[in-house]
Amino acid sequence: MPSLKDLKNRIASVKATQKITKAMKMVAAAKLRRAQEAAEAARPYSQRMSAVLSNIAAAVGSDDSAPRLMTGNGQNQTHLLVVCTAERGLCGGFNSQIARFARDHVRKLLAEGKTVKIICVGKKGFDILRREFASLIIDRVDLREVKKIGFENADQIGKKVIGLFEKNEFDVCTLFYSEFKSVISQVPTALQLIPAAVPAEAASTDAAAAIYEYEPDAGEILSDLIPRNISVQVFRALLENVAGEMGAKMSAMDNATRNAGEMINKLTLSYNRQRQAQITKELIEIISGAEAL
Amino acid sequence: MADFNFELVSPERLLLSERVSEVVLPATEGEMTVMANHAPTMTTIKPGVVTVKGIDGKVTRYIVFGGFADILPTGCTLLAESAVPAEEADRAAIEKRIEAAKNELQDGAHSDEHRTRVETFLTELTQLNGILVAF
């Protein structure tokens, strides 16, 4: 049985923890709002990009002039996985969800006898994947110093991937990130970057119906566009990730705060009970002492 | 004068979306002026200055670093890799890009095709830098 003083100390420490988790939750909420705004602001670009891309792709068709980044190099042996996770923990199952999803994928590919290479974006995913696939990780990107993710960060990753592809380091590239559904739900997602899967749905819109003049020719525009599109996809994934991380952190910290509240209630109850017991005990001692006289 | 909808979009945000009467784009094959009812055209953009003339005749300038434009009779969308209003243009940022491009050239680990592309990019950037000095 802990003494009264012990209980008092416990309550004080839990209260301090609760204050921290509460503050973290509020910070996460503020950052989440900003991340959502950033994701929102980036949406027009990626939307128009995919519309234009499907337009040109339809114009060029799938003949030989289509760039290699789009058609792939016809092989399916070496897979490159770009796994994007957060830089910090304390956000519930967010990082482990992505890592687990990627790990299952790696296992599946390895079982099929494929070669796997991994690029880790974010420290947490690297820490988790290193345990099992240390030899497969060829590179890691550190975004810890980055306060607000800009397009340059994504562009660097995109260029790195394209550079590796040009050196024939891999055949297929897949991007792993967490799609932000809502504050409480983030879904780990895999997106194939190379060969680029071009959305075909825009073919029926008015814009596609117009006969375009291309300057320079369509093939050249396309080969300029696809690397850019890869960077845009990475950028979008990173933004989604930040929003997801903050959402997960917010709900994790909310849970922690609530838990701490429950704990404080329980501890306060047993503290009061014990104090009462002590008072009763002292009274009995005095009364029985008086009666003995 | 007829006006049309012009949108300037960078990956980070939508910079501009309004009715304008005239836009001058630094297309890779030379500068081009877009006005209302332009034939549908798609063109790549080199680093340079985009001049936007609003319906009230007010002229605003933007610095862009590459991208491409999607021109329709009803409107024009410019997807820029990075765009800033000319007044806020940062010469240091451009010089940093020039430096990065130079380093990439010296690296020597790339294919010839890639090197040519970087070289072109470098000349365009240097030109742009020259224009900005004159401002």
GROMACS .gro file of C-alpha atoms in nm, chain A:
model
  293
    1MET     CA    1   0.000   0.000   0.000
    2PRO     CA    2   0.159   0.329  -0.105
    3SER     CA    3   0.174   0.597   0.158
    4LEU     CA    4  -0.021   0.921   0.135
    5LYS     CA    5   0.288   1.107   0.026
    6ASP     CA    6   0.360   0.857  -0.250
    7LEU     CA    7   0.008   0.895  -0.384
    8LYS     CA    8   0.036   1.271  -0.378
    9ASN     CA    9   0.358   1.252  -0.579
   10ARG     CA   10   0.202   1.015  -0.832
   11ILE     CA   11  -0.093   1.246  -0.882
   12ALA     CA   12   0.139   1.542  -0.932
   13SER     CA   13   0.345   1.356  -1.191
   14VAL     CA   14   0.043   1.231  -1.384
   15LYS     CA   15  -0.092   1.584  -1.385
   16ALA     CA   16   0.235   1.711  -1.530
   17THR     CA   17   0.223   1.444  -1.801
   18GLN     CA   18  -0.133   1.536  -1.881
   19LYS     CA   19  -0.033   1.897  -1.926
   20ILE     CA   20   0.235   1.793  -2.174
   21THR     CA   21   0.007   1.567  -2.377
   22LYS     CA   22  -0.259   1.836  -2.381
   23ALA     CA   23  -0.012   2.090  -2.512
   24MET     CA   24   0.113   1.844  -2.773
   25LYS     CA   25  -0.241   1.782  -2.886
   26MET     CA   26  -0.302   2.150  -2.933
   27VAL     CA   27   0.023   2.195  -3.123
   28ALA     CA   28  -0.068   1.899  -3.345
   29ALA     CA   29  -0.412   2.048  -3.408
   30ALA     CA   30  -0.258   2.378  -3.519
   31LYS     CA   31  -0.005   2.202  -3.739
   32LEU     CA   32  -0.274   1.978  -3.882
   33ARG     CA   33  -0.470   2.280  -3.993
   34ARG     CA   34  -0.163   2.422  -4.163
   35ALA     CA   35  -0.079   2.090  -4.324
   36GLN     CA   36  -0.432   2.057  -4.454
   37GLU     CA   37  -0.415   2.405  -4.600
   38ALA     CA   38  -0.088   2.319  -4.769
   39ALA     CA   39  -0.236   2.000  -4.911
   40GLU     CA   40  -0.538   2.194  -5.028
   41ALA     CA   41  -0.322   2.460  -5.193
   42ALA     CA   42  -0.121   2.198  -5.376
   43ARG     CA   43  -0.425   2.024  -5.515
   44PRO     CA   44  -0.494   2.249  -5.820
   45TYR     CA   45  -0.147   2.186  -5.955
   46SER     CA   46  -0.159   1.810  -5.932
   47GLN     CA   47  -0.513   1.801  -6.069
   48ARG     CA   48  -0.424   2.006  -6.374
   49MET     CA   49  -0.104   1.814  -6.412
   50SER     CA   50  -0.284   1.483  -6.437
   51ALA     CA   51  -0.543   1.631  -6.675
   52VAL     CA   52  -0.274   1.765  -6.906
   53LEU     CA   53  -0.077   1.446  -6.876
   54SER     CA   54  -0.363   1.223  -6.980
   55ASN     CA   55  -0.431   1.463  -7.267
   56ILE     CA   56  -0.083   1.438  -7.407
   57ALA     CA   57  -0.054   1.070  -7.335
   58ALA     CA   58  -0.366   1.018  -7.542
   59ALA     CA   59  -0.216   1.226  -7.821
   60VAL     CA   60   0.117   1.047  -7.819
   61GLY     CA   61  -0.036   0.706  -7.776
   62SER     CA   62   0.168   0.411  -7.667
   63ASP     CA   63   0.400   0.401  -7.967
   64ASP     CA   64   0.776   0.384  -7.937
   65SER     CA   65   0.818   0.757  -7.900
   66ALA     CA   66   0.669   0.747  -7.551
   67PRO     CA   67   0.941   0.809  -7.294
   68ARG     CA   68   1.088   0.521  -7.103
   69LEU     CA   69   0.977   0.665  -6.771
   70MET     CA   70   0.621   0.606  -6.880
   71THR     CA   71   0.648   0.270  -7.048
   72GLY     CA   72   0.911   0.129  -6.815
   73ASN     CA   73   1.205  -0.067  -6.949
   74GLY     CA   74   1.002  -0.378  -7.009
   75GLN     CA   75   1.137  -0.561  -6.709
   76ASN     CA   76   0.994  -0.640  -6.374
   77GLN     CA   77   1.287  -0.774  -6.182
   78THR     CA   78   1.422  -0.504  -5.953
   79HIS     CA   79   1.179  -0.306  -5.745
   80LEU     CA   80   1.253   0.023  -5.577
   81LEU     CA   81   1.034   0.116  -5.284
   82VAL     CA   82   1.026   0.471  -5.160
   83VAL     CA   83   0.883   0.455  -4.810
   84CYS     CA   84   0.770   0.787  -4.668
   85THR     CA   85   0.714   0.809  -4.295
   86ALA     CA   86   0.725   1.079  -4.032
   87GLU     CA   87   1.038   1.209  -3.864
   88ARG     CA   88   0.896   1.192  -3.514
   89GLY     CA   89   0.714   0.940  -3.306
   90LEU     CA   90   0.434   0.984  -3.054
   91CYS     CA   91   0.172   0.966  -3.322
   92GLY     CA   92  -0.001   0.639  -3.250
   93GLY     CA   93   0.030   0.366  -3.508
   94PHE     CA   94   0.100   0.603  -3.794
   95ASN     CA   95   0.460   0.508  -3.870
   96SER     CA   96   0.428   0.141  -3.791
   97GLN     CA   97   0.123   0.119  -4.016
   98ILE     CA   98   0.317   0.242  -4.318
   99ALA     CA   99   0.621   0.034  -4.225
  100ARG     CA  100   0.412  -0.279  -4.185
  101PHE     CA  101   0.242  -0.220  -4.517
  102ALA     CA  102   0.579  -0.174  -4.688
  103ARG     CA  103   0.723  -0.476  -4.508
  104ASP     CA  104   0.444  -0.703  -4.629
  105HIS     CA  105   0.506  -0.576  -4.979
  106VAL     CA  106   0.880  -0.641  -4.952
  107ARG     CA  107   0.822  -0.992  -4.822
  108LYS     CA  108   0.584  -1.064  -5.107
  109LEU     CA  109   0.833  -0.939  -5.365
  110LEU     CA  110   1.118  -1.132  -5.208
  111ALA     CA  111   0.907  -1.447  -5.206
  112GLU     CA  112   0.852  -1.399  -5.578
  113GLY     CA  113   1.227  -1.390  -5.621
  114LYS     CA  114   1.250  -1.021  -5.709
  115THR     CA  115   1.528  -0.789  -5.606
  116VAL     CA  116   1.418  -0.514  -5.371
  117LYS     CA  117   1.578  -0.180  -5.298
  118ILE     CA  118   1.445   0.065  -5.045
  119ILE     CA  119   1.477   0.439  -5.005
  120CYS     CA  120   1.353   0.563  -4.669
  121VAL     CA  121   1.212   0.910  -4.635
  122GLY     CA  122   1.176   0.997  -4.271
  123LYS     CA  123   1.361   0.865  -3.972
  124LYS     CA  124   1.093   0.648  -3.817
  125GLY     CA  125   1.038   0.425  -4.116
  126PHE     CA  126   1.412   0.382  -4.148
  127ASP     CA  127   1.437   0.275  -3.784
  128ILE     CA  128   1.167   0.014  -3.827
  129LEU     CA  129   1.271  -0.124  -4.165
  130ARG     CA  130   1.639  -0.130  -4.070
  131ARG     CA  131   1.571  -0.411  -3.826
  132GLU     CA  132   1.468  -0.650  -4.097
  133PHE     CA  133   1.593  -0.519  -4.430
  134ALA     CA  134   1.910  -0.331  -4.341
  135SER     CA  135   2.088  -0.469  -4.646
  136LEU     CA  136   1.813  -0.360  -4.884
  137ILE     CA  137   1.808   0.005  -4.786
  138ILE     CA  138   2.015   0.193  -5.040
  139ASP     CA  139   1.945   0.546  -4.929
  140ARG     CA  140   1.759   0.758  -4.681
  141VAL     CA  141   1.630   1.110  -4.700
  142ASP     CA  142   1.633   1.317  -4.388
  143LEU     CA  143   1.370   1.587  -4.362
  144ARG     CA  144   1.419   1.655  -3.994
  145GLU     CA  145   1.562   2.000  -4.055
  146VAL     CA  146   1.275   2.094  -4.283
  147LYS     CA  147   1.009   2.298  -4.109
  148LYS     CA  148   0.767   2.323  -4.397
  149ILE     CA  149   0.788   2.080  -4.681
  150GLY     CA  150   0.843   2.265  -5.006
  151PHE     CA  151   0.843   2.144  -5.361
  152GLU     CA  152   1.224   2.143  -5.366
  153ASN     CA  153   1.230   1.862  -5.108
  154ALA     CA  154   1.004   1.650  -5.321
  155ASP     CA  155   1.192   1.747  -5.635
  156GLN     CA  156   1.517   1.623  -5.487
  157ILE     CA  157   1.365   1.285  -5.412
  158GLY     CA  158   1.207   1.272  -5.757
  159LYS     CA  159   1.538   1.355  -5.927
  160LYS     CA  160   1.714   1.093  -5.720
  161VAL     CA  161   1.465   0.829  -5.830
  162ILE     CA  162   1.491   0.929  -6.195
  163GLY     CA  163   1.870   0.932  -6.174
  164LEU     CA  164   1.866   0.576  -6.043
  165PHE     CA  165   1.627   0.473  -6.317
  166GLU     CA  166   1.853   0.618  -6.585
  167LYS     CA  167   2.138   0.415  -6.446
  168ASN     CA  168   1.917   0.106  -6.470
  169GLU     CA  169   1.927   0.051  -6.098
  170PHE     CA  170   1.568  -0.065  -6.089
  171ASP     CA  171   1.273  -0.147  -6.314
  172VAL     CA  172   0.967  -0.059  -6.113
  173CYS     CA  173   0.931   0.213  -5.853
  174THR     CA  174   0.656   0.226  -5.594
  175LEU     CA  175   0.590   0.503  -5.350
  176PHE     CA  176   0.457   0.423  -5.003
  177TYR     CA  177   0.283   0.686  -4.799
  178SER     CA  178  -0.020   0.734  -4.584
  179GLU     CA  179  -0.327   0.879  -4.740
  180PHE     CA  180  -0.503   1.130  -4.521
  181LYS     CA  181  -0.870   1.034  -4.498
  182SER     CA  182  -0.961   1.214  -4.179
  183VAL     CA  183  -0.813   1.302  -3.842
  184ILE     CA  184  -0.877   0.954  -3.712
  185SER     CA  185  -0.815   0.757  -4.028
  186GLN     CA  186  -0.498   0.739  -4.235
  187VAL     CA  187  -0.467   0.465  -4.490
  188PRO     CA  188  -0.126   0.337  -4.599
  189THR     CA  189  -0.113   0.351  -4.976
  190ALA     CA  190   0.117   0.225  -5.249
  191LEU     CA  191   0.149   0.426  -5.566
  192GLN     CA  192   0.342   0.315  -5.871
  193LEU     CA  193   0.569   0.592  -5.996
  194ILE     CA  194   0.762   0.418  -6.272
  195PRO     CA  195   0.633   0.308  -6.516
  196ALA     CA  196   0.391   0.594  -6.467
  197ALA     CA  197   0.030   0.494  -6.457
  198VAL     CA  198  -0.144   0.760  -6.661
  199PRO     CA  199  -0.504   0.836  -6.568
  200ALA     CA  200  -0.725   0.772  -6.866
  201GLU     CA  201  -1.053   0.913  -6.742
  202ALA     CA  202  -1.009   1.269  -6.870
  203ALA     CA  203  -1.039   1.157  -7.231
  204SER     CA  204  -1.406   1.244  -7.241
  205THR     CA  205  -1.380   1.602  -7.115
  206ASP     CA  206  -1.401   1.906  -7.339
  207ALA     CA  207  -1.038   1.993  -7.297
  208ALA     CA  208  -0.933   1.662  -7.439
  209ALA     CA  209  -1.166   1.700  -7.733
  210ALA     CA  210  -0.987   2.011  -7.851
  211ILE     CA  211  -0.716   1.955  -8.105
  212TYR     CA  212  -0.401   2.084  -7.951
  213GLU     CA  213  -0.103   2.237  -8.109
  214TYR     CA  214   0.212   2.123  -7.938
  215GLU     CA  215   0.516   2.336  -7.907
  216PRO     CA  216   0.767   2.167  -7.929
  217ASP     CA  217   0.608   1.834  -8.027
  218ALA     CA  218   0.396   1.624  -7.795
  219GLY     CA  219   0.660   1.362  -7.730
  220GLU     CA  220   0.909   1.621  -7.614
  221ILE     CA  221   0.657   1.786  -7.385
  222LEU     CA  222   0.570   1.448  -7.245
  223SER     CA  223   0.930   1.361  -7.169
  224ASP     CA  224   0.959   1.694  -6.990
  225LEU     CA  225   0.636   1.642  -6.807
  226ILE     CA  226   0.676   1.294  -6.668
  227PRO     CA  227   0.977   1.364  -6.446
  228ARG     CA  228   0.792   1.667  -6.321
  229ASN     CA  229   0.487   1.457  -6.255
  230ILE     CA  230   0.695   1.218  -6.045
  231SER     CA  231   0.812   1.507  -5.830
  232VAL     CA  232   0.455   1.628  -5.799
  233GLN     CA  233   0.339   1.285  -5.686
  234VAL     CA  234   0.616   1.269  -5.427
  235PHE     CA  235   0.527   1.618  -5.312
  236ARG     CA  236   0.163   1.525  -5.273
  237ALA     CA  237   0.258   1.211  -5.081
  238LEU     CA  238   0.478   1.412  -4.847
  239LEU     CA  239   0.203   1.664  -4.782
  240GLU     CA  240  -0.052   1.390  -4.719
  241ASN     CA  241   0.195   1.232  -4.484
  242VAL     CA  242   0.242   1.548  -4.281
  243ALA     CA  243  -0.133   1.595  -4.252
  244GLY     CA  244  -0.173   1.229  -4.156
  245GLU     CA  245   0.106   1.244  -3.902
  246MET     CA  246  -0.046   1.546  -3.734
  247GLY     CA  247  -0.391   1.389  -3.738
  248ALA     CA  248  -0.258   1.069  -3.584
  249LYS     CA  249  -0.060   1.265  -3.328
  250MET     CA  250  -0.364   1.467  -3.237
  251SER     CA  251  -0.582   1.165  -3.170
  252ALA     CA  252  -0.300   0.982  -2.991
  253MET     CA  253  -0.241   1.279  -2.764
  254ASP     CA  254  -0.612   1.318  -2.707
  255ASN     CA  255  -0.627   0.958  -2.590
  256ALA     CA  256  -0.325   1.010  -2.368
  257THR     CA  257  -0.482   1.316  -2.210
  258ARG     CA  258  -0.802   1.128  -2.143
  259ASN     CA  259  -0.612   0.835  -1.995
  260ALA     CA  260  -0.421   1.067  -1.768
  261GLY     CA  261  -0.750   1.220  -1.655
  262GLU     CA  262  -0.887   0.877  -1.566
  263MET     CA  263  -0.570   0.791  -1.381
  264ILE     CA  264  -0.583   1.112  -1.182
  265ASN     CA  265  -0.943   1.038  -1.082
  266LYS     CA  266  -0.853   0.690  -0.966
  267LEU     CA  267  -0.549   0.806  -0.775
  268THR     CA  268  -0.740   1.092  -0.615
  269LEU     CA  269  -1.008   0.848  -0.504
  270SER     CA  270  -0.763   0.614  -0.338
  271TYR     CA  271  -0.580   0.912  -0.187
  272ASN     CA  272  -0.900   1.042  -0.029
  273ARG     CA  273  -1.000   0.697   0.088
  274GLN     CA  274  -0.668   0.645   0.255
  275ARG     CA  275  -0.676   0.986   0.417
  276GLN     CA  276  -1.022   0.908   0.555
  277ALA     CA  277  -0.904   0.572   0.684
  278GLN     CA  278  -0.618   0.738   0.862
  279ILE     CA  279  -0.846   0.994   1.027
  280THR     CA  280  -1.083   0.718   1.140
  281LYS     CA  281  -0.792   0.520   1.276
  282GLU     CA  282  -0.666   0.817   1.474
  283LEU     CA  283  -1.014   0.885   1.613
  284ILE     CA  284  -1.051   0.524   1.723
  285GLU     CA  285  -0.718   0.544   1.894
  286ILE     CA  286  -0.817   0.859   2.086
  287ILE     CA  287  -1.160   0.724   2.181
  288SER     CA  288  -1.037   0.388   2.292
  289GLY     CA  289  -0.763   0.559   2.487
  290ALA     CA  290  -1.020   0.778   2.663
  291GLU     CA  291  -1.243   0.476   2.736
  292ALA     CA  292  -0.957   0.284   2.893
  293LEU     CA  293  -0.923   0.547   3.160
   0.00000   0.00000   0.00000
